[in-house]
Coordinates of C-alpha atoms and ligand atoms in Angstrom, one line a residue:
Chain A
X1279 CA 26.2 -27.4 3.8
X1280 CA 24.2 -24.6 2.3
X1281 CA 23.1 -21.8 4.6
X1282 CA 20.5 -19.3 3.5
X1283 CA 19.9 -15.9 5.2
X1284 CA 16.7 -14.0 4.7
X1285 CA 17.7 -10.6 3.5
X1286 CA 16.4 -7.1 2.5
X1287 CA 18.8 -7.0 -0.5
X1288 CA 21.3 -8.9 -2.7
X1289 CA 24.5 -8.0 -0.8
X1290 CA 25.9 -9.5 2.4
X1291 CA 26.3 -5.9 3.7
X1292 CA 22.6 -5.3 3.7
X1293 CA 20.3 -5.7 6.7
X1294 CA 19.0 -9.2 7.3
X1295 CA 15.2 -9.5 7.1
X1296 CA 13.2 -10.9 10.0
X1297 CA 10.2 -12.1 8.0
X1298 CA 10.8 -15.3 6.3
X1299 CA 7.9 -15.1 3.9
X1300 CA 8.3 -11.5 3.0
X1301 CA 12.1 -11.1 2.6
X1302 CA 13.2 -9.8 -0.8
X1303 CA 15.8 -12.5 -1.3
X1304 CA 17.9 -15.2 0.3
X1305 CA 21.7 -15.2 0.3
X1306 CA 23.2 -18.7 0.3
X1307 CA 26.6 -19.2 1.8
X1308 CA 28.9 -22.2 2.6
X1309 CA 30.4 -22.7 6.0
X1310 CA 33.5 -20.7 4.9
X1311 CA 31.3 -17.7 4.4
X1312 CA 31.5 -17.7 0.6
X1313 CA 28.5 -16.3 -1.1
X1314 CA 27.2 -19.1 -3.3
X1315 CA 24.0 -17.8 -4.7
X1316 CA 21.4 -15.0 -4.4
X1317 CA 17.8 -16.3 -4.7
X1318 CA 15.0 -13.9 -5.4
X1319 CA 12.0 -14.6 -3.2
X1320 CA 9.0 -14.5 -5.5
X1321 CA 6.6 -14.9 -2.5
X1322 CA 7.6 -11.5 -1.1
X1323 CA 5.4 -9.6 -3.7
X1324 CA 2.5 -12.1 -3.8
X1325 CA -0.6 -11.0 -2.0
X1326 CA -1.8 -14.5 -1.4
X1327 CA -1.6 -16.2 2.0
X1328 CA 1.0 -18.8 2.6
X1329 CA 4.0 -16.7 1.5
X1330 CA 6.1 -18.6 4.1
X1331 CA 5.3 -21.9 2.4
X1332 CA 6.2 -20.6 -1.0
X1333 CA 9.5 -19.3 0.4
X1334 CA 10.3 -22.6 1.9
X1335 CA 9.5 -24.3 -1.4
X1336 CA 12.1 -22.0 -3.0
X1337 CA 14.7 -22.9 -0.4
X1338 CA 14.0 -26.6 -0.9
X1339 CA 14.4 -26.2 -4.7
X1340 CA 17.7 -24.6 -4.1
X1341 CA 18.9 -27.4 -1.9
X1342 CA 19.3 -25.2 1.2
X1343 CA 20.0 -27.1 4.5
X1344 CA 19.8 -24.3 7.1
X1345 CA 17.9 -21.0 7.0
X1346 CA 18.6 -18.0 9.3
X1347 CA 15.7 -15.7 9.8
X1348 CA 13.6 -13.9 12.4
X1349 CA 10.0 -14.9 12.6
X1350 CA 8.3 -18.1 11.3
X1351 CA 4.6 -18.7 11.2
X1352 CA 2.9 -22.0 11.8
X1353 CA 2.4 -22.9 8.2
X1354 CA 5.9 -22.1 7.2
X1355 CA 7.1 -24.1 10.2
X1356 CA 5.2 -27.1 8.9
X1357 CA 6.7 -26.6 5.5
X1358 CA 10.2 -26.4 7.0
X1359 CA 9.7 -29.6 8.9
X1360 CA 8.3 -31.4 5.9
X1361 CA 11.3 -30.2 3.9
X1362 CA 13.8 -31.4 6.5
X1363 CA 15.4 -28.0 6.8
X1364 CA 16.8 -26.5 10.0
X1365 CA 15.9 -23.0 11.0
X1366 CA 17.6 -20.6 13.3
X1367 CA 16.2 -17.3 14.4
X1368 CA 17.5 -14.1 15.9
X1369 CA 19.1 -12.5 12.8
X1370 CA 20.2 -9.0 13.5
X1371 CA 22.3 -6.4 11.8
X1372 CA 23.6 -7.2 8.4
X1373 CA 23.4 -10.5 6.6
X1374 CA 27.2 -11.1 7.1
X1375 CA 26.9 -10.4 10.8
X1376 CA 24.0 -12.8 11.1
X1377 CA 25.9 -15.5 9.4
X1378 CA 28.8 -15.0 11.7
X1379 CA 26.6 -15.2 14.8
X1380 CA 25.2 -18.5 13.5
X1381 CA 28.7 -19.9 12.8
X1382 CA 29.7 -19.0 16.4
X1383 CA 26.6 -20.8 17.7
X1384 CA 24.8 -17.7 18.9
X1385 CA 21.5 -18.1 17.0
X1386 CA 18.7 -20.2 18.4
X1387 CA 17.4 -23.3 16.6
X1388 CA 13.6 -23.0 16.2
X1389 CA 11.4 -26.0 16.9
X1390 CA 8.0 -24.4 16.9
X1391 CA 6.5 -21.4 15.2
X1392 CA 7.3 -18.1 16.8
X1393 CA 4.9 -15.9 14.9
X1394 CA 1.1 -15.9 14.6
X1395 CA -0.6 -16.7 11.3
X1396 CA -1.6 -13.7 9.4
X1397 CA -3.8 -13.3 6.3
X1398 CA -2.0 -12.2 3.2
X1399 CA 0.1 -9.0 3.1
X1400 CA 0.5 -7.3 6.4
X1401 CA 0.7 -3.5 6.3
X1402 CA 4.2 -2.3 7.0
X1403 CA 3.3 -0.5 10.2
X1404 CA 1.6 -3.5 11.7
X1405 CA 4.3 -5.9 10.7
X1406 CA 6.7 -4.4 13.3
X1407 CA 10.4 -4.8 13.0
Chain B
X652 CA -31.5 -6.4 -10.3
X653 CA -28.8 -7.3 -7.8
X654 CA -27.9 -4.8 -5.1
X655 CA -25.1 -5.4 -2.6
X656 CA -25.0 -3.6 0.7
X657 CA -21.4 -3.4 1.9
X658 CA -19.1 -1.4 4.2
X659 CA -15.4 -1.0 4.7
X660 CA -15.6 -2.2 8.2
X661 CA -18.0 -4.1 10.5
X662 CA -20.6 -2.6 12.7
X663 CA -21.7 0.3 10.5
X664 CA -25.4 -0.9 10.2
X665 CA -25.0 -2.6 6.9
X666 CA -27.5 -5.4 7.9
X667 CA -30.0 -2.9 9.2
X668 CA -30.0 -1.2 5.8
X669 CA -30.1 -4.5 3.7
X670 CA -32.9 -5.9 5.8
X671 CA -34.8 -2.5 5.7
X672 CA -34.7 -2.4 2.0
X673 CA -35.7 -6.0 1.5
X674 CA -38.7 -5.7 3.8
X675 CA -39.8 -2.4 2.3
X676 CA -39.7 -3.7 -1.2
X677 CA -41.4 -7.0 -0.3
X678 CA -44.2 -5.0 1.5
X679 CA -44.7 -3.1 -1.7
X680 CA -45.5 -6.4 -3.6
X681 CA -42.1 -7.1 -5.1
X682 CA -40.5 -10.5 -5.4
X683 CA -37.4 -10.1 -3.3
X684 CA -34.5 -12.4 -2.4
X685 CA -32.3 -11.6 0.6
X686 CA -28.9 -13.2 0.5
X687 CA -26.6 -13.0 3.5
X688 CA -23.1 -13.4 2.2
X689 CA -21.5 -12.5 5.5
X690 CA -20.7 -16.1 6.0
X691 CA -18.4 -15.6 9.0
X692 CA -21.1 -13.8 11.0
X693 CA -24.5 -14.1 9.3
X694 CA -27.1 -12.1 11.2
X695 CA -29.7 -11.1 8.6
X696 CA -31.9 -14.0 9.8
X697 CA -32.3 -12.4 13.3
X698 CA -34.3 -9.6 11.6
X699 CA -35.9 -11.4 8.7
X700 CA -36.8 -14.5 10.8
X701 CA -37.1 -16.8 7.8
X702 CA -38.7 -20.3 7.9
X703 CA -35.7 -22.5 6.9
X704 CA -36.9 -25.2 4.5
X705 CA -33.8 -26.5 2.9
X706 CA -30.1 -27.1 3.7
X707 CA -27.4 -27.6 1.2
X708 CA -23.8 -28.5 1.9
X709 CA -21.1 -26.7 -0.1
X710 CA -17.9 -28.5 -1.1
X711 CA -14.7 -27.7 -2.8
X712 CA -12.5 -30.2 -4.4
X713 CA -9.1 -30.5 -2.7
X714 CA -6.2 -32.5 -4.1
X715 CA -5.0 -35.9 -2.9
X716 CA -1.6 -37.0 -4.2
X717 CA -0.9 -40.5 -5.4
X718 CA 2.7 -41.0 -4.3
X719 CA 3.0 -44.1 -6.5
X720 CA 2.5 -42.0 -9.6
X721 CA 4.1 -38.8 -8.4
X722 CA 7.7 -38.1 -9.5
X723 CA 8.0 -35.0 -7.3
X724 CA 8.6 -32.7 -10.2
X725 CA 7.2 -29.7 -8.3
X726 CA 4.9 -28.5 -11.1
X727 CA 1.8 -28.5 -8.9
X728 CA 3.4 -26.4 -6.2
X729 CA 4.7 -24.0 -8.9
X730 CA 1.3 -23.4 -10.5
X731 CA -0.8 -23.2 -7.2
X732 CA -1.6 -19.5 -6.9
X733 CA -2.7 -20.1 -3.3
X734 CA 0.6 -21.6 -2.0
X735 CA -1.3 -24.7 -0.8
X736 CA 1.2 -27.3 -2.0
X737 CA 4.8 -28.1 -1.0
X738 CA 6.9 -30.6 -2.7
X739 CA 9.8 -31.6 -0.5
X740 CA 12.0 -34.5 -1.4
X741 CA 9.8 -37.6 -1.7
X742 CA 6.7 -36.0 -0.2
X743 CA 3.9 -33.6 -1.2
X744 CA 2.2 -31.7 1.5
X745 CA -1.3 -30.3 0.9
X746 CA -2.1 -27.2 3.1
X747 CA -5.9 -27.8 3.1
X748 CA -6.6 -24.5 4.8
X749 CA -5.1 -22.6 1.9
X750 CA -6.6 -24.6 -1.0
X751 CA -9.2 -22.8 -3.0
X752 CA -10.3 -25.9 -4.9
X753 CA -9.3 -24.4 -8.3
X754 CA -8.3 -27.8 -9.7
X755 CA -5.1 -26.3 -11.2
X756 CA -2.8 -29.0 -9.7
X757 CA -5.0 -31.8 -11.1
X758 CA -5.0 -30.2 -14.6
X759 CA -1.2 -29.5 -14.7
X760 CA 0.2 -32.6 -13.1
X761 CA 2.1 -34.4 -15.9
X762 CA 1.9 -37.8 -14.1
X763 CA -1.8 -37.8 -13.4
X764 CA -1.0 -38.2 -9.7
X765 CA -3.5 -35.7 -8.4
X766 CA -7.1 -36.8 -7.5
X767 CA -9.6 -34.3 -6.4
X768 CA -11.8 -35.2 -3.4
X769 CA -14.7 -33.1 -2.1
X770 CA -14.3 -31.3 1.2
X771 CA -17.2 -29.6 3.0
X772 CA -16.6 -25.9 3.6
X773 CA -20.0 -24.9 4.8
X774 CA -23.8 -25.0 4.6
X775 CA -26.4 -22.9 2.9
X776 CA -29.8 -22.6 4.6
X777 CA -32.7 -21.5 2.4
X778 CA -36.2 -20.5 3.2
X779 CA -38.9 -17.9 3.0
X780 CA -40.1 -15.2 5.3
X781 CA -43.2 -13.3 4.4
X782 CA -45.0 -13.7 1.1
X783 CA -42.6 -13.2 -1.8
X784 CA -39.5 -12.9 0.3
X785 CA -36.9 -15.6 -0.2
X786 CA -34.0 -16.0 2.1
X787 CA -30.6 -17.7 2.0
X788 CA -27.5 -17.5 4.0
X789 CA -24.2 -19.4 4.3
X790 CA -22.6 -20.7 7.4
X791 CA -18.9 -21.5 7.3
X792 CA -17.8 -24.8 8.7
X793 CA -15.9 -24.3 11.9
X794 CA -12.2 -24.2 11.3
X795 CA -12.5 -23.4 7.7
X796 CA -10.9 -20.0 7.1
X797 CA -11.8 -19.9 3.5
X798 CA -15.1 -18.1 2.7
X799 CA -15.0 -17.0 -1.0
X800 CA -16.2 -20.3 -2.5
X801 CA -19.1 -20.3 0.0
X802 CA -19.9 -16.7 -0.8
X803 CA -20.1 -17.6 -4.5
X804 CA -22.4 -20.5 -3.7
X805 CA -24.8 -18.3 -1.7
X806 CA -24.8 -15.8 -4.5
X807 CA -26.1 -18.4 -6.9
X808 CA -29.3 -18.6 -4.9
X809 CA -30.9 -15.5 -6.5
X810 CA -34.3 -16.1 -7.8
X811 CA -35.2 -13.3 -10.3
X812 CA -36.9 -10.2 -9.0
X813 CA -34.9 -8.0 -6.8
X814 CA -31.9 -9.5 -4.9
X815 CA -30.5 -7.7 -1.9
X816 CA -27.1 -9.0 -0.8
X817 CA -25.6 -8.4 2.6
X818 CA -21.8 -8.4 2.0
X819 CA -19.1 -9.4 4.5
X820 CA -17.5 -6.3 6.0
X821 CA -14.1 -5.1 4.7
X822 CA -12.5 -5.0 1.3
X823 CA -10.7 -8.4 1.1
X824 CA -11.5 -11.5 -0.9
X825 CA -15.0 -12.4 0.6
X826 CA -16.2 -8.8 0.0
X827 CA -14.8 -8.7 -3.5
X828 CA -16.5 -12.0 -4.3
X829 CA -19.8 -10.6 -3.0
X830 CA -19.7 -7.3 -4.8
X831 CA -18.4 -8.3 -8.2
X832 CA -20.9 -8.8 -11.0
X833 CA -23.7 -7.1 -9.1
X834 CA -25.6 -4.1 -10.6
X835 CA -25.0 -1.7 -7.7
X836 CA -23.2 -1.5 -4.4
X837 CA -24.6 0.6 -1.6
X838 CA -21.8 1.5 0.8
X839 CA -22.8 2.1 4.4
X840 CA -20.6 4.3 6.5
X841 CA -20.5 6.6 9.6
X842 CA -19.6 10.3 9.7
X843 CA -16.3 9.8 11.6
X844 CA -12.6 9.8 10.4
X845 CA -12.5 6.0 10.8
X846 CA -15.7 5.7 8.8
X847 CA -14.2 7.8 6.0
X848 CA -11.0 5.9 5.9
X849 CA -12.8 2.6 5.5
X850 CA -15.3 4.1 3.0
X851 CA -12.5 5.3 0.8
X852 CA -11.1 1.8 0.6
X853 CA -14.6 0.4 -0.2
X854 CA -15.1 3.0 -2.9
X855 CA -11.8 2.0 -4.5
X856 CA -12.9 -1.6 -4.4
X857 CA -16.2 -0.9 -6.2
X858 CA -14.3 1.1 -8.8
X859 CA -11.8 -1.7 -9.4
X860 CA -14.7 -4.1 -9.8
X861 CA -16.5 -1.6 -12.1
X862 CA -19.7 -1.7 -10.0
X863 CA -21.5 1.6 -9.6
X864 CA -21.8 2.7 -6.0
X865 CA -23.7 5.1 -3.8
X866 CA -23.3 6.1 -0.1
X867 CA -25.6 5.7 2.9
X868 CA -24.5 7.6 6.0
X869 CA -25.6 5.8 9.2
X870 CA -25.7 7.5 12.6
X871 CA -25.7 10.8 10.9
X872 CA -25.5 13.9 13.2
X873 CA -26.1 17.6 12.6
X874 CA -22.8 19.2 11.5
X875 CA -20.8 16.0 11.1
X876 CA -20.1 16.5 7.5
X877 CA -16.8 14.7 6.8
X878 CA -18.5 12.2 4.5
X879 CA -20.5 14.9 2.7
X880 CA -17.2 16.7 1.9
X881 CA -15.5 13.5 0.7
X882 CA -18.5 12.6 -1.5
X883 CA -18.5 16.1 -3.1
X884 CA -14.8 15.9 -3.8
X885 CA -15.1 12.5 -5.3
X886 CA -18.3 12.9 -7.2
X887 CA -20.2 10.4 -5.2
X888 CA -23.8 10.5 -4.3
X889 CA -25.2 10.3 -0.8
X890 CA -28.5 8.4 -1.2
X891 CA -29.8 8.4 2.3
X892 CA -28.9 9.3 5.9
X893 CA -30.1 7.5 9.0
X894 CA -29.8 9.6 12.1
X895 CA -28.1 8.6 15.3
X896 CA -31.0 7.6 17.5
X897 CA -31.5 5.7 20.7
X898 CA -34.7 4.3 19.4
X899 CA -33.1 2.8 16.3
X900 CA -30.2 1.3 18.3
X901 CA -32.7 -0.2 20.8
X902 CA -34.7 -1.7 18.0
X903 CA -31.6 -3.2 16.5
X904 CA -30.6 -4.8 19.7
X905 CA -34.0 -6.5 19.9
X906 CA -33.9 -7.7 16.3
X907 CA -36.6 -5.4 15.2
X908 CA -36.2 -4.1 11.6
X909 CA -36.5 -0.4 11.0
X910 CA -39.5 -0.8 8.8
X911 CA -41.5 -2.2 11.7
X912 CA -40.5 0.7 13.9
X913 CA -42.1 3.4 11.7
X914 CA -43.9 3.2 8.4
X915 CA -41.8 6.2 7.2
X916 CA -38.8 3.9 7.0
X917 CA -40.6 1.8 4.4
X918 CA -41.2 4.9 2.3
X919 CA -37.6 6.0 2.7
X920 CA -36.2 2.6 1.7
X921 CA -38.5 2.4 -1.3
X922 CA -37.3 5.9 -2.4
X923 CA -33.7 4.7 -1.9
X924 CA -34.4 1.7 -4.2
X925 CA -35.9 4.0 -6.8
X926 CA -32.8 6.2 -6.8
X927 CA -30.6 3.2 -7.1
X928 CA -32.6 1.8 -10.0
X929 CA -32.3 5.2 -11.7
X930 CA -28.6 5.3 -11.3
X931 CA -28.2 1.7 -12.6
X932 CA -30.4 2.5 -15.6
X933 CA -28.6 5.7 -16.5
X934 CA -25.3 3.9 -16.1
X935 CA -26.5 1.2 -18.5
X936 CA -27.5 3.8 -21.1
X937 CA -24.2 5.5 -20.8
X938 CA -22.4 2.3 -21.4
X939 CA -24.5 1.5 -24.5
X940 CA -23.6 4.8 -26.0
X941 CA -19.9 4.0 -25.8
Ligands
SF4_629 S1 2.8 -32.1 -10.5 FE1 2.2 -34.2 -10.1 S2 4.1 -35.4 -10.4 FE2 4.7 -33.3 -10.1 S3 5.0 -33.1 -7.9 FE3 2.9 -32.5 -8.2 S4 1.7 -34.4 -8.0 FE4 3.9 -35.0 -8.2
SF4_630 S1 -6.8 -27.2 -6.2 FE1 -5.9 -25.2 -6.7 S2 -5.7 -24.1 -4.8 FE2 -6.0 -26.3 -4.3 S3 -3.9 -27.1 -4.2 FE3 -4.6 -27.5 -6.3 S4 -3.8 -25.7 -7.4 FE4 -3.7 -25.1 -5.2

């Protein structure tokens, strides 16, 4: 199984990113916590709407089964369901810590979007953390 | 000559100005077209009171995927600049609300699996008001969050003579589509810190689009000179000021244009137009010399 964590940077010691569509990269692990791959998230820098969809497309292309993140909007949620991925929310602390929480069964599976739709890039201060 | 009236945020009195200028020029015997490109909240008609004679539906072409032909290569999703397509396993999902109808997926699909089908995004209503005053506005279909293509369609309704365009507020896509490729952009603002903040963004937009701009200060008050200072620093011209007045606010709420309130406003708006024309012409001459 391939587990992706939305991250602020390319190392497992870096803080996990709450925003699925705007994270800098995804770190992909196996269930033994081995880092398999670092995927750059091209959607993060794009100004267009639907960054979440693009991020999910990237995950599908890299054959990810489960994604750990914070907030998922309605369009991205549709994309996740279409792609047959599972999503768990509640990442906190570093990427490695988030992965551990998931493996211990502490993260919540998400069945419906938990973030409102927003148009394009949200200014930092309004995005919240 | 095409003049857009825009503002960095809503509620600055943009429509009052656009309507005032259109009516003043029409009263002077010019052929004028008023285009309301604020398709999410058109309100120019409340003041102009046009007689609507024609409706026209506006469509964009959205993709439909033929799954018999598709091999799920993912090309279409890769090239879609609007993130409207998702290729997942053996399915392709079209996010209609994001599709801009650019046709890219149809063009690039190596299997010929994409057909484009028309989808209605809104309606344009056209008519005339007084002698020589043409009017058109767009009304976005409910539930369609996508206004730029409708804005573009409304903009095509110009009819020679002088075109006054009421732009959507803000500086995002719909405003950009309205302002680009016009001869001049009049930016309406208020003498407050918020007004200044939004004005600065709007000025940046006009500069990025290479459209000359001038400033109109609405609800001006003695001693409130924050906009004056900004304009001086940034080499911008304040072309007109409309004072804060209960009378003007009252007329607005009743749908009465300024030019009907007092003849002097007609004179003022014609002077404003003359100044704009001069700026446009000197700009053109400058560019020729280069
Ligand atoms: S480009 Fe054509 S063949 Fe490839 S996934 Fe898209 S629709 Fe299918
Ligand atoms: S028509 Fe353009 S915007 Fe719409 S899905 Fe195809 S590529 Fe994307």
